[in-house]
Tab-separated table of C-alpha atoms in Angstrom:
chain	number	residue	atom	x	y	z
Y	1	TYR	CA	118.294	154.639	97.164
Y	2	ILE	CA	116.913	154.612	93.640
Y	3	GLU	CA	113.169	155.206	93.354
Y	4	TYR	CA	111.123	154.813	90.189
Y	5	THR	CA	107.623	155.965	89.354
Y	6	GLY	CA	104.901	154.789	87.015
Y	7	SER	CA	105.838	157.038	84.087
Y	8	GLY	CA	107.264	154.141	82.079
Y	9	ASN	CA	110.509	156.012	81.384
Y	10	ALA	CA	112.695	154.432	84.103
Y	11	VAL	CA	115.611	152.388	82.724
Y	12	LEU	CA	118.409	150.878	84.803
Y	13	ASN	CA	121.117	149.160	82.756
Y	14	ILE	CA	124.228	147.762	84.472
Y	15	SER	CA	126.644	146.162	82.011
Y	16	GLY	CA	130.281	145.758	81.136
Y	17	THR	CA	132.310	145.901	84.331
Y	18	SER	CA	130.147	148.565	85.951
Y	19	ILE	CA	129.512	148.450	89.702
Y	20	LEU	CA	126.384	150.000	91.182
Y	21	ARG	CA	126.356	150.479	94.956
Y	22	VAL	CA	123.005	151.479	96.406
Y	23	ALA	CA	120.916	151.149	99.570
Y	24	GLN	CA	117.647	150.208	97.850
Y	25	ILE	CA	115.935	150.030	94.452
Y	26	ARG	CA	112.234	150.561	95.046
Y	27	ARG	CA	108.866	151.891	93.979
Y	28	SER	CA	107.425	155.072	95.439
Y	29	LEU	CA	106.643	154.972	99.144
Y	30	PHE	CA	103.185	156.365	98.384
Y	31	LEU	CA	102.182	154.068	95.472
Y	32	THR	CA	102.541	150.331	94.986
Y	33	SER	CA	102.591	150.781	91.210
Y	34	GLY	CA	105.714	151.520	89.216
Y	35	ILE	CA	107.395	150.702	85.909
Y	36	ILE	CA	111.089	150.024	85.367
Y	37	ASN	CA	113.184	148.343	82.705
Y	38	TYR	CA	115.946	146.639	84.747
Y	39	SER	CA	118.799	144.989	82.854
Y	40	GLN	CA	122.013	143.498	84.268
Y	41	GLY	CA	124.442	141.884	81.837
Y	42	GLU	CA	128.002	140.849	81.065
Y	43	SER	CA	129.925	141.345	84.345
Y	44	GLY	CA	127.837	144.180	85.688
Y	45	ASN	CA	127.838	144.142	89.480
Y	46	VAL	CA	125.059	145.457	91.726
Y	47	ILE	CA	125.528	145.664	95.512
Y	48	ILE	CA	122.455	146.547	97.554
Y	49	TYR	CA	123.485	147.331	101.111
Y	50	GLY	CA	120.009	147.786	102.585
Y	51	THR	CA	121.281	150.271	105.168
Y	52	GLY	CA	118.871	153.126	105.713
Y	53	ALA	CA	116.349	151.515	103.391
Y	54	SER	CA	112.627	152.117	103.755
Y	55	SER	CA	111.003	149.481	105.943
Y	56	ILE	CA	107.860	149.388	103.790
Y	57	ARG	CA	109.649	148.404	100.574
Y	58	ALA	CA	111.869	145.502	99.563
Y	59	LYS	CA	115.592	146.037	99.067
Y	60	LEU	CA	115.090	145.309	95.359
Y	61	GLU	CA	111.663	145.656	93.795
Y	62	ILE	CA	110.934	145.012	90.115
Y	63	ALA	CA	107.181	144.750	89.821
Y	64	GLY	CA	104.120	145.951	87.993
Y	65	THR	CA	102.568	146.003	84.546
Y	66	GLY	CA	105.123	147.219	82.035
Y	67	SER	CA	108.180	146.362	84.158
Y	68	THR	CA	110.901	144.026	82.886
Y	69	PHE	CA	113.753	142.165	84.601
Y	70	ARG	CA	116.712	140.826	82.640
Y	71	MET	CA	119.957	139.104	83.625
Y	72	SER	CA	122.408	137.638	81.123
Y	73	GLY	CA	126.075	136.774	80.969
Y	74	SER	CA	127.791	136.578	84.350
Y	75	PRO	CA	126.613	139.548	86.452
Y	76	VAL	CA	126.353	139.441	90.239
Y	77	LEU	CA	123.524	140.894	92.298
Y	78	THR	CA	124.311	141.019	96.034
Y	79	ILE	CA	121.980	142.020	98.870
Y	80	ILE	CA	124.057	142.428	102.014
Y	81	ASN	CA	121.500	143.228	104.714
Y	82	GLY	CA	118.051	141.734	105.090
Y	83	GLY	CA	115.259	142.910	107.277
Y	84	GLY	CA	112.027	141.778	105.782
Y	85	THR	CA	108.988	143.899	105.010
Y	86	ALA	CA	105.543	143.170	103.642
Y	87	PHE	CA	107.303	142.735	100.269
Y	88	GLY	CA	110.366	140.913	101.575
Y	89	ASP	CA	113.906	141.776	100.555
Y	90	LEU	CA	113.917	140.492	96.965
Y	91	TYR	CA	110.557	141.215	95.316
Y	92	LEU	CA	110.437	140.282	91.623
Y	93	ARG	CA	107.051	140.361	89.914
Y	94	PRO	CA	107.714	142.013	86.546
Y	95	GLU	CA	105.361	141.706	83.612
Y	96	THR	CA	108.155	140.217	81.474
Y	97	SER	CA	111.512	138.660	82.305
Y	98	SER	CA	114.521	137.039	80.686
Y	99	VAL	CA	117.097	135.400	82.947
Y	100	THR	CA	119.814	133.393	81.175
Y	101	GLY	CA	122.736	133.909	83.542
Y	102	GLY	CA	124.036	135.638	86.619
Y	103	ASP	CA	124.306	135.098	90.351
Y	104	ILE	CA	122.099	136.423	93.125
Y	105	ILE	CA	123.895	136.381	96.477
Y	106	LEU	CA	122.100	137.041	99.744
Y	107	GLY	CA	124.249	137.889	102.732
Y	108	THR	CA	127.916	138.394	103.409
Y	109	GLY	CA	130.093	139.391	106.329
Y	110	SER	CA	129.746	138.170	109.904
Y	111	SER	CA	126.385	139.631	111.036
Y	112	ASN	CA	123.297	137.402	111.166
Y	113	GLN	CA	120.780	138.341	108.472
Y	114	THR	CA	117.330	137.067	107.475
Y	115	PHE	CA	116.168	137.493	103.888
Y	116	HIS	CA	112.677	137.103	102.436
Y	117	ILE	CA	112.138	136.251	98.749
Y	118	ASP	CA	109.078	136.565	96.550
Y	119	ALA	CA	110.042	135.929	92.915
Y	120	ALA	CA	107.377	135.061	90.365
Y	121	ILE	CA	110.006	134.387	87.672
Y	122	TYR	CA	112.866	131.991	86.978
Y	123	LEU	CA	116.201	133.129	88.428
Y	124	ASN	CA	119.605	131.702	87.571
Y	125	ASN	CA	122.043	130.950	90.420
Y	126	LEU	CA	121.028	131.685	94.024
Y	127	THR	CA	123.523	131.648	96.914
Y	128	LEU	CA	122.893	132.072	100.618
Y	129	ASN	CA	126.250	133.327	101.792
Y	130	SER	CA	127.916	134.125	105.102
Y	131	SER	CA	131.237	134.390	106.830
Y	132	GLY	CA	130.769	132.917	110.279
Y	133	SER	CA	127.191	134.181	110.555
Y	134	ALA	CA	123.821	132.422	110.575
Y	135	ASN	CA	122.012	133.786	107.538
Y	136	THR	CA	118.511	132.621	106.602
Y	137	ILE	CA	116.321	132.731	103.494
Y	138	ASN	CA	112.535	132.564	103.872
Y	139	LEU	CA	110.341	131.960	100.823
Y	140	MET	CA	107.181	134.031	100.931
Y	141	VAL	CA	104.544	133.414	98.237
Y	142	ASN	CA	105.785	132.149	94.877
Y	143	PRO	CA	107.717	128.921	94.199
Y	144	LEU	CA	111.479	129.292	93.941
Y	145	LEU	CA	112.440	128.577	90.305
Y	146	LEU	CA	116.118	128.363	89.342
Y	147	ASN	CA	117.606	127.827	85.895
Y	148	GLY	CA	120.983	127.410	87.576
Y	149	ASN	CA	122.428	126.365	90.918
Y	150	LEU	CA	121.219	126.594	94.501
Y	151	LEU	CA	124.018	126.965	97.050
Y	152	ILE	CA	123.544	127.043	100.830
Y	153	ASN	CA	127.080	128.088	101.490
Y	154	SER	CA	127.942	127.357	105.118
Y	155	THR	CA	126.934	125.347	108.175
Y	156	ASN	CA	124.795	128.009	109.862
Y	157	ASN	CA	122.888	129.019	106.724
Y	158	ILE	CA	119.216	128.028	106.511
Y	159	LEU	CA	116.771	127.972	103.615
Y	160	ASN	CA	113.199	127.827	104.877
Y	161	ALA	CA	110.920	126.835	102.018
Y	162	ASN	CA	107.837	127.362	104.214
Y	163	ASN	CA	105.955	124.605	102.344
Y	164	ILE	CA	106.558	126.405	99.014
Y	165	ASP	CA	107.801	124.365	96.043
Y	166	VAL	CA	111.403	124.625	94.834
Y	167	THR	CA	112.633	123.761	91.312
Y	168	VAL	CA	116.344	123.552	90.455
Y	169	LYS	CA	117.731	123.003	86.936
Y	170	GLY	CA	121.367	123.140	88.024
Y	171	ASN	CA	123.162	121.720	91.051
Y	172	PHE	CA	121.950	121.866	94.648
Y	173	ILE	CA	124.880	122.147	97.056
Y	174	ASN	CA	123.770	122.100	100.684
Y	175	ASN	CA	126.382	122.933	103.296
Y	176	GLY	CA	123.794	124.117	105.811
Y	177	ILE	CA	120.103	123.395	106.444
Y	178	TYR	CA	117.256	123.004	103.963
Y	179	ASN	CA	113.833	123.059	105.637
Y	180	SER	CA	111.405	121.868	102.976
Y	181	GLY	CA	108.258	121.852	105.094
Y	182	THR	CA	105.583	120.000	103.101
Y	183	ASN	CA	106.735	121.204	99.702
Y	184	ASN	CA	107.813	119.439	96.523
Y	185	THR	CA	111.444	119.832	95.441
Y	186	THR	CA	112.061	119.188	91.742
Y	187	PHE	CA	115.275	118.601	89.787
Y	188	SER	CA	114.517	119.200	86.103
Y	189	GLY	CA	117.796	120.109	84.410
Y	190	SER	CA	120.255	118.044	82.389
Y	191	THR	CA	123.255	116.601	84.292
Y	192	GLN	CA	122.773	117.633	87.933
Y	193	ILE	CA	124.437	117.075	91.323
Y	194	LEU	CA	122.862	116.966	94.772
Y	195	GLY	CA	125.683	117.359	97.243
Y	196	GLY	CA	127.367	119.416	99.915
Y	197	THR	CA	128.602	118.676	103.418
Y	198	SER	CA	125.093	118.274	104.896
Y	199	SER	CA	122.655	115.412	104.414
Y	200	THR	CA	119.531	116.901	102.847
Y	201	SER	CA	115.958	116.118	103.878
Y	202	PHE	CA	113.007	116.566	101.534
Y	203	HIS	CA	109.257	116.186	101.864
Y	204	ASN	CA	108.383	115.182	98.290
Y	205	LEU	CA	111.237	114.828	95.813
Y	206	THR	CA	110.660	114.820	92.038
Y	207	VAL	CA	113.553	113.797	89.787
Y	208	SER	CA	113.121	114.620	86.084
Y	209	PRO	CA	116.482	115.515	84.498
Y	210	SER	CA	117.065	114.824	80.831
Y	211	VAL	CA	120.274	112.947	81.778
Y	212	SER	CA	120.952	112.364	85.481
Y	213	LEU	CA	120.882	113.524	89.083
Y	214	SER	CA	123.912	112.268	91.035
Y	215	LEU	CA	124.191	112.148	94.821
Y	216	SER	CA	127.278	112.953	96.845
Y	217	ARG	CA	125.523	112.651	100.227
Y	218	ASP	CA	122.803	110.536	101.852
Y	219	VAL	CA	119.250	111.828	101.377
Y	220	LEU	CA	116.073	111.512	103.478
Y	221	ILE	CA	112.632	111.810	101.832
Y	222	ASN	CA	109.900	112.146	104.430
Y	223	ASN	CA	107.104	111.500	101.960
Y	224	ASN	CA	107.175	110.428	98.287
Y	225	LEU	CA	109.887	109.996	95.648
Y	226	SER	CA	108.918	110.384	91.974
Y	227	ILE	CA	111.471	109.688	89.225
Y	228	LEU	CA	109.897	110.905	85.990
Y	229	SER	CA	112.887	110.693	83.645
Y	230	GLY	CA	116.643	110.258	83.489
Y	231	SER	CA	118.871	108.469	85.982
Y	232	LEU	CA	119.054	108.879	89.742
Y	233	VAL	CA	122.654	107.918	90.515
Y	234	CYS	CA	122.994	106.859	94.148
Y	235	SER	CA	126.619	105.685	93.804
Y	236	SER	CA	127.536	104.648	97.370
Y	237	TYR	CA	124.869	106.790	99.066
Y	238	SER	CA	121.503	105.952	100.561
Y	239	ILE	CA	118.106	107.432	99.697
Y	240	GLU	CA	115.842	106.800	102.672
Y	241	VAL	CA	112.169	107.005	101.698
Y	242	LEU	CA	109.332	107.036	104.225
Y	243	GLY	CA	106.518	107.252	101.656
Y	244	ASP	CA	105.884	105.828	98.187
Y	245	ILE	CA	108.197	105.466	95.182
Y	246	THR	CA	107.282	105.867	91.515
Y	247	ASN	CA	110.138	105.251	89.091
Y	248	ASN	CA	109.828	105.820	85.348
Y	249	GLY	CA	113.556	106.308	84.898
Y	250	ILE	CA	116.667	104.496	86.139
Y	251	VAL	CA	118.057	104.153	89.660
Y	252	ASN	CA	121.772	103.299	89.717
Y	253	SER	CA	123.924	102.311	92.680
Y	254	ASP	CA	127.482	101.039	92.960
Y	255	PRO	CA	128.098	97.254	92.941
Y	256	ALA	CA	128.281	95.419	96.273
Y	257	PRO	CA	129.464	95.917	98.946
Y	258	SER	CA	128.420	99.534	98.398
Y	259	ASN	CA	125.786	101.034	100.694
Y	260	GLY	CA	124.136	102.857	97.799
Y	261	ARG	CA	120.440	101.989	97.702
Y	262	LEU	CA	116.819	102.959	97.927
Y	263	TYR	CA	116.008	102.376	101.582
Y	264	LEU	CA	112.283	101.956	102.290
Y	265	HIS	CA	111.937	102.662	105.982
Y	266	GLY	CA	108.405	103.900	106.592
Y	267	ILE	CA	106.020	102.906	109.363
Y	268	ALA	CA	102.861	102.604	107.226
Y	269	LEU	CA	102.454	100.406	104.141
Y	270	GLN	CA	104.582	101.798	101.302
Y	271	HIS	CA	104.073	101.425	97.547
Y	272	ILE	CA	106.650	101.071	94.807
Y	273	GLY	CA	106.122	100.995	91.069
Y	274	GLY	CA	106.633	102.613	87.697
Y	275	THR	CA	108.067	101.498	84.371
Y	276	GLY	CA	111.724	102.145	85.255
Y	277	THR	CA	114.527	99.932	86.538
Y	278	TYR	CA	116.007	99.810	90.032
Y	279	GLY	CA	119.471	99.182	91.388
Y	280	ARG	CA	119.680	98.071	95.021
Y	281	ILE	CA	116.588	98.211	97.271
Y	282	GLU	CA	116.382	97.563	101.011
Y	283	LEU	CA	113.034	96.938	102.700
Y	284	ASN	CA	112.906	97.723	106.402
Y	285	ASN	CA	109.238	98.369	107.136
Y	286	PRO	CA	107.279	96.047	109.463
Y	287	SER	CA	104.063	97.219	107.759
Y	288	GLY	CA	105.358	96.024	104.404
Y	289	VAL	CA	105.809	97.315	100.868
Y	290	ARG	CA	103.357	96.720	97.998
Y	291	LEU	CA	104.133	96.730	94.264
Y	292	THR	CA	101.866	98.723	91.960
Y	293	SER	CA	103.533	97.465	88.752
Y	294	ASN	CA	106.126	94.986	87.558
Y	295	ILE	CA	109.582	96.029	88.726
Y	296	SER	CA	113.081	95.049	87.630
Y	297	LEU	CA	116.230	95.080	89.788
Y	298	THR	CA	119.810	95.060	88.517
Y	299	GLN	CA	121.290	94.648	92.010
Y	300	ASP	CA	120.297	93.112	95.338
Y	301	LEU	CA	116.969	93.143	97.110
Y	302	ILE	CA	117.784	93.370	100.825
Y	303	MET	CA	114.933	92.221	103.060
Y	304	THR	CA	115.524	93.460	106.596
Y	305	SER	CA	111.929	93.480	107.856
Y	306	GLY	CA	108.402	93.301	106.518
Y	307	ILE	CA	106.588	91.604	103.649
Y	308	LEU	CA	106.995	92.530	99.984
Y	309	TYR	CA	103.474	92.239	98.543
Y	310	ILE	CA	103.939	91.635	94.812
Y	311	ASN	CA	100.312	90.505	94.318
Y	312	GLN	CA	99.654	90.088	90.560
Y	313	TYR	CA	102.898	91.767	89.508
Y	314	LEU	CA	106.249	90.348	88.418
Y	315	LEU	CA	109.476	90.836	90.384
Y	316	ILE	CA	112.414	90.581	87.960
Y	317	MET	CA	115.879	89.912	89.382
Y	318	GLY	CA	118.825	90.496	87.030
Y	319	ALA	CA	121.875	88.269	86.723
Y	320	ASN	CA	123.706	90.346	89.363
Y	321	SER	CA	120.654	90.702	91.593
Y	322	PHE	CA	120.132	88.452	94.614
Y	323	ILE	CA	117.798	88.408	97.602
Y	324	GLN	CA	119.654	89.127	100.840
Y	325	GLY	CA	118.377	88.608	104.371
Y	326	SER	CA	117.771	86.045	107.090
Y	327	GLY	CA	114.958	84.907	109.336
Y	328	PHE	CA	112.395	84.601	106.551
Y	329	GLY	CA	108.923	83.478	107.588
Y	330	VAL	CA	105.284	84.540	107.651
Y	331	ASP	CA	106.288	88.068	108.731
Y	332	LYS	CA	109.123	88.490	106.216
Y	333	MET	CA	108.709	87.065	102.733
Y	334	ILE	CA	107.571	87.868	99.182
Y	335	LEU	CA	103.824	87.453	98.873
Y	336	PRO	CA	101.853	87.122	95.612
Y	337	ASP	CA	98.068	86.697	95.647
Y	338	GLY	CA	98.526	82.925	95.522
Y	339	VAL	CA	96.553	82.386	92.308
Y	340	PHE	CA	97.550	80.962	88.913
Y	341	SER	CA	97.147	84.286	87.138
Y	342	ASN	CA	100.004	85.755	89.218
Y	343	ILE	CA	103.518	85.875	87.770
Y	344	GLY	CA	105.809	85.545	90.806
Y	345	ILE	CA	109.589	85.991	90.732
Y	346	LYS	CA	111.723	85.776	87.586
Y	347	LYS	CA	115.431	85.352	88.311
Y	348	PHE	CA	118.039	85.640	85.524
Y	349	PHE	CA	121.313	83.680	85.718
Y	350	SER	CA	124.606	84.290	83.957
Y	351	GLU	CA	126.603	81.659	82.104
Y	352	GLY	CA	128.324	79.221	84.473
Y	353	TYR	CA	126.561	80.372	87.647
Y	354	SER	CA	126.811	78.002	90.601
Y	355	GLY	CA	125.078	78.439	93.956
Y	356	THR	CA	121.701	78.409	95.681
Y	357	PHE	CA	119.011	80.949	94.986
Y	358	VAL	CA	116.038	81.001	97.339
Y	359	TYR	CA	112.677	82.308	96.179
Y	360	PRO	CA	111.247	83.382	99.596
Y	361	LEU	CA	107.617	83.039	98.494
Y	362	GLY	CA	104.510	82.500	100.541
Y	363	VAL	CA	100.894	83.429	101.028
Y	364	SER	CA	99.189	84.925	104.056
Y	365	GLY	CA	100.043	82.766	107.067
Y	366	LYS	CA	102.207	80.328	105.059
Y	367	TYR	CA	105.894	80.588	104.176
Y	368	THR	CA	106.666	78.219	101.287
Y	369	PRO	CA	110.090	79.002	99.801
Y	370	ALA	CA	111.548	77.439	96.675
Y	371	SER	CA	115.284	76.711	96.647
Y	372	LEU	CA	117.044	76.424	93.312
Y	373	VAL	CA	120.401	74.657	93.776
Y	374	VAL	CA	122.564	75.277	90.723
Y	375	TYR	CA	125.730	73.364	89.860
Y	376	GLY	CA	126.141	74.992	86.492
Y	377	THR	CA	123.897	76.738	84.029
Y	378	GLY	CA	123.619	78.567	80.773
Y	379	THR	CA	122.169	82.025	80.528
Y	380	GLY	CA	118.471	82.557	81.015
Y	381	TYR	CA	115.861	82.736	83.741
Y	382	VAL	CA	113.784	80.582	86.052
Y	383	ARG	CA	110.406	81.970	87.063
Y	384	ILE	CA	108.435	80.567	90.001
Y	385	ASN	CA	104.939	81.383	91.209
Y	386	ASN	CA	103.122	79.755	94.131
Y	387	ILE	CA	99.406	78.881	94.026
Y	388	ASN	CA	97.404	78.386	97.198
Y	389	ASP	CA	95.052	75.726	95.758
Y	390	ILE	CA	94.834	72.115	94.553
Y	391	HIS	CA	96.365	71.572	91.138
Y	392	PRO	CA	93.476	71.544	88.617
Y	393	ALA	CA	94.858	68.503	86.792
Y	394	THR	CA	94.946	66.192	89.830
Y	395	ILE	CA	92.908	62.966	89.481
Y	396	SER	CA	92.682	62.426	93.259
Y	397	PRO	CA	91.888	65.715	95.010
Y	398	LEU	CA	91.648	64.065	98.448
Y	399	ASN	CA	95.256	62.861	98.141
Y	400	ALA	CA	96.731	66.101	96.750
Y	401	LEU	CA	98.397	69.023	98.429
Y	402	ASN	CA	96.241	72.096	98.699
Y	403	TYR	CA	99.134	73.987	97.153
Y	404	TYR	CA	101.363	73.893	94.060
Y	405	TRP	CA	104.061	75.843	92.217
Y	406	GLU	CA	104.267	77.032	88.649
Y	407	THR	CA	107.760	77.041	87.131
Y	408	GLU	CA	109.043	78.392	83.840
Y	409	SER	CA	112.588	78.348	82.496
Y	410	SER	CA	114.370	79.750	79.449
Y	411	ILE	CA	117.675	77.991	80.285
Y	412	SER	CA	118.789	75.382	77.737
Y	413	SER	CA	121.660	73.956	79.810
Y	414	PHE	CA	121.151	73.388	83.534
Y	415	ARG	CA	122.502	71.110	86.286
Y	416	GLY	CA	120.968	71.288	89.733
Y	417	SER	CA	117.794	70.698	91.693
Y	418	LEU	CA	114.662	72.524	92.806
Y	419	ILE	CA	113.384	72.070	96.359
Y	420	LEU	CA	109.813	73.191	97.083
Y	421	ASN	CA	108.721	73.638	100.707
Y	422	TYR	CA	105.094	73.121	101.714
Y	423	ASP	CA	103.500	74.406	104.949
Y	424	ILE	CA	101.112	71.734	106.265
Y	425	THR	CA	99.090	74.170	108.415
């Protein structure tokens, strides 16, 4: 082992192609204070075996006022054997740090190992590694912060977040198990990938890359999804959300018949909003989904079950966006507040479109769809809102329907018809 004291003179510098093999790098067994200047750069390689290490100290400890931890270039720090102590296996709480590169690898070989991490600083790449063994990482106190990639390398590997937040600025490749607990997982890099051979489950997921986060597997979010910036690229994969969605960026999915979509599948009322745009959305929640802002779709809205409560907000459907589903009625429809100040559904059409577009609108207890039959049209939109009241301009209120529709169109060339359905109950 290497032991350092509190003198302030301890310096450990591994650089070039140097290889340091050691059982443990630790503070004194009799004092929890210590000062060390630890620097690992270029291709310097450190292997901490952990065999014969003190059970009251971590395998690698860089902590205390005056201590520094630096990694740059492409060095590798490997801890082979875990064991866990009051300070874990990797205990990094230096006064200052600078981590711009390098890989930290926990585990190797075929024996099952459990590692505990407490790092109060940003690390670069972190890998949970094994060769036929079931290795585990447990987070202890501080959030896991990575400037680089997170790799869970094989099927039997497990990362237990223990309800502690995780932030990744690189790629997250999950070939094993990620147990998020009740934490928040954040992607805040540039161009990032969420992939691997395993489908990943999150509690809360925050997406805030400067460019994009792209999926290569299906994802389950047990609570809320927040897209703060950039693009969330579903491609042909599904993001199943059981809580609320806030989108201030862009959600992209492949054109039909791709399965790529936001899939709202909760059991309680869900909410969806934000200033961003959406690709394909599927609603499959008998308790319904409520808008908290105007939303715009570039691809289909699939209504499998439940009511979409748009209330006073506007649902914008792009030229390639259509409403899919069957069996519409009082338990499955799009429901504004039913007043004139509402905005309803605005559907855009491309030049030469021909077909029937149904606005599956209604109010509580009444399903009153509008069917727009188009034989040919120019570009533009048709907006329809339903009002659950007598038209204010009627001259004979006793002979008027207690219901009317507001329509607005920006199309200059149109051939077709509009059929409005009234519920007499």
